[in-house]
Amino acid sequence: MNVLKGTKSHPTADWIYEQVRKEIPNISLGTVYRNLKLMKEEGGILNLEMGSLNRFDGNSQNHYHFMCEQCGRVFDIDEPIDAEIDERVAHKTSFLVRYHRLEFHGLCLDCQTNSVAKEV
Ligand SMILES: [Zn+2]
Ligand SMILES: [Zn+2]
């Protein structure tokens, strides 16, 4: 949990395992997976399925993300959740909408700079 709260990189379970191992050298990957599952069920963390990767987020409040198509990094977007979408969809479908997730895709600042540098 501390590892997750201390990073903004939306790490995978493998990455978390590597970090935790620095503190607890004999911990197993299975234990890390079990704890992640538990924390997710308790609502302490978010589990983001992005493409083929299963990433974890220490910020359990619903928030939007930006995913860089080049370096694969995931950024938090400081943008208020648009509750109107939930209402619109609920109205249209009569479904019970609890929340929605939104993901932006494109190039992060670093990758924009790099691609410009390459073109020159
Ligand atoms: Zn990037
Ligand atoms: Zn996030």
GROMACS .gro file of C-alpha atoms and ligand atoms in nm:
model
  122
    1MET     CA    1   0.000   0.000   0.000
    2ASN     CA    2   0.280   0.242   0.087
    3VAL     CA    3   0.454   0.161  -0.239
    4LEU     CA    4   0.135   0.239  -0.430
    5LYS     CA    5   0.058   0.558  -0.241
    6GLY     CA    6   0.412   0.677  -0.294
    7THR     CA    7   0.405   0.666  -0.673
    8LYS     CA    8   0.208   0.837  -0.944
    9SER     CA    9   0.322   0.601  -1.216
   10HIS     CA   10   0.025   0.362  -1.210
   11PRO     CA   11   0.249   0.058  -1.180
   12THR     CA   12   0.187  -0.303  -1.272
   13ALA     CA   13   0.186  -0.579  -1.010
   14ASP     CA   14   0.534  -0.686  -1.122
   15TRP     CA   15   0.673  -0.339  -1.061
   16ILE     CA   16   0.511  -0.325  -0.717
   17TYR     CA   17   0.658  -0.667  -0.640
   18GLU     CA   18   1.009  -0.542  -0.726
   19GLN     CA   19   0.966  -0.240  -0.498
   20VAL     CA   20   0.819  -0.437  -0.208
   21ARG     CA   21   1.102  -0.687  -0.234
   22LYS     CA   22   1.350  -0.412  -0.144
   23GLU     CA   23   1.173  -0.389   0.195
   24ILE     CA   24   1.070  -0.752   0.238
   25PRO     CA   25   1.321  -0.962   0.042
   26ASN     CA   26   1.146  -1.297   0.089
   27ILE     CA   27   0.794  -1.191  -0.012
   28SER     CA   28   0.639  -1.386  -0.298
   29LEU     CA   29   0.467  -1.249  -0.606
   30GLY     CA   30   0.157  -1.441  -0.501
   31THR     CA   31   0.141  -1.252  -0.171
   32VAL     CA   32   0.169  -0.922  -0.356
   33TYR     CA   33  -0.113  -1.025  -0.592
   34ARG     CA   34  -0.332  -1.135  -0.302
   35ASN     CA   35  -0.280  -0.809  -0.116
   36LEU     CA   36  -0.351  -0.602  -0.425
   37LYS     CA   37  -0.674  -0.794  -0.476
   38LEU     CA   38  -0.770  -0.737  -0.114
   39MET     CA   39  -0.695  -0.365  -0.124
   40LYS     CA   40  -0.896  -0.336  -0.443
   41GLU     CA   41  -1.195  -0.509  -0.286
   42GLU     CA   42  -1.175  -0.278   0.013
   43GLY     CA   43  -1.179   0.017  -0.223
   44GLY     CA   44  -0.840   0.147  -0.116
   45ILE     CA   45  -0.691   0.136  -0.465
   46LEU     CA   46  -0.805   0.136  -0.826
   47ASN     CA   47  -0.737  -0.138  -1.073
   48LEU     CA   48  -0.702  -0.002  -1.426
   49GLU     CA   49  -0.716  -0.237  -1.718
   50MET     CA   50  -0.532  -0.061  -1.992
   51GLY     CA   51  -0.468  -0.252  -2.308
   52SER     CA   52  -0.287  -0.570  -2.214
   53LEU     CA   53  -0.160  -0.428  -1.887
   54ASN     CA   54  -0.323  -0.443  -1.549
   55ARG     CA   55  -0.217  -0.133  -1.361
   56PHE     CA   56  -0.280  -0.018  -1.006
   57ASP     CA   57  -0.354   0.329  -0.876
   58GLY     CA   58  -0.305   0.439  -0.515
   59ASN     CA   59  -0.566   0.710  -0.567
   60SER     CA   60  -0.898   0.534  -0.517
   61GLN     CA   61  -1.110   0.835  -0.611
   62ASN     CA   62  -1.245   0.812  -0.964
   63HIS     CA   63  -1.032   1.028  -1.192
   64TYR     CA   64  -0.941   1.055  -1.557
   65HIS     CA   65  -0.622   0.931  -1.716
   66PHE     CA   66  -0.401   1.011  -2.009
   67MET     CA   67  -0.205   0.730  -2.169
   68CYS     CA   68   0.095   0.809  -2.386
   69GLU     CA   69   0.094   0.601  -2.703
   70GLN     CA   70   0.471   0.616  -2.730
   71CYS     CA   71   0.622   0.559  -2.387
   72GLY     CA   72   0.315   0.393  -2.232
   73ARG     CA   73   0.318   0.611  -1.922
   74VAL     CA   74  -0.013   0.686  -1.755
   75PHE     CA   75  -0.083   1.033  -1.616
   76ASP     CA   76  -0.359   1.158  -1.388
   77ILE     CA   77  -0.574   1.427  -1.547
   78ASP     CA   78  -0.680   1.701  -1.311
   79GLU     CA   79  -1.028   1.742  -1.453
   80PRO     CA   80  -1.355   1.717  -1.260
   81ILE     CA   81  -1.559   1.403  -1.319
   82ASP     CA   82  -1.850   1.484  -1.548
   83ALA     CA   83  -2.148   1.345  -1.356
   84GLU     CA   84  -2.383   1.455  -1.635
   85ILE     CA   85  -2.262   1.171  -1.856
   86ASP     CA   86  -2.376   0.922  -1.591
   87GLU     CA   87  -2.716   1.086  -1.574
   88ARG     CA   88  -2.755   1.101  -1.952
   89VAL     CA   89  -2.666   0.735  -1.996
   90ALA     CA   90  -2.885   0.632  -1.704
   91HIS     CA   91  -3.173   0.827  -1.855
   92LYS     CA   92  -3.122   0.680  -2.201
   93THR     CA   93  -3.078   0.318  -2.098
   94SER     CA   94  -3.256   0.297  -1.762
   95PHE     CA   95  -2.940   0.128  -1.640
   96LEU     CA   96  -2.809   0.198  -1.294
   97VAL     CA   97  -2.488   0.388  -1.367
   98ARG     CA   98  -2.237   0.397  -1.083
   99TYR     CA   99  -1.945   0.569  -1.252
  100HIS     CA  100  -1.763   0.602  -1.581
  101ARG     CA  101  -1.400   0.592  -1.676
  102LEU     CA  102  -1.234   0.811  -1.929
  103GLU     CA  103  -0.897   0.765  -2.091
  104PHE     CA  104  -0.721   1.010  -2.317
  105HIS     CA  105  -0.465   0.885  -2.566
  106GLY     CA  106  -0.186   1.070  -2.740
  107LEU     CA  107   0.170   1.191  -2.682
  108CYS     CA  108   0.305   1.314  -2.351
  109LEU     CA  109   0.529   1.622  -2.332
  110ASP     CA  110   0.852   1.422  -2.331
  111CYS     CA  111   0.751   1.222  -2.635
  112GLN     CA  112   0.636   1.532  -2.822
  113THR     CA  113   0.976   1.690  -2.760
  114ASN     CA  114   1.153   1.373  -2.867
  115SER     CA  115   0.956   1.335  -3.189
  116VAL     CA  116   1.016   1.701  -3.279
  117ALA     CA  117   1.387   1.655  -3.211
  118LYS     CA  118   1.393   1.353  -3.442
  119GLU     CA  119   1.228   1.540  -3.725
  120VAL     CA  120   1.482   1.826  -3.720
  121ZN      ZN  121   0.531   0.958  -2.371
  122ZN      ZN  122  -0.456   0.771  -1.160
   0.00000   0.00000   0.00000
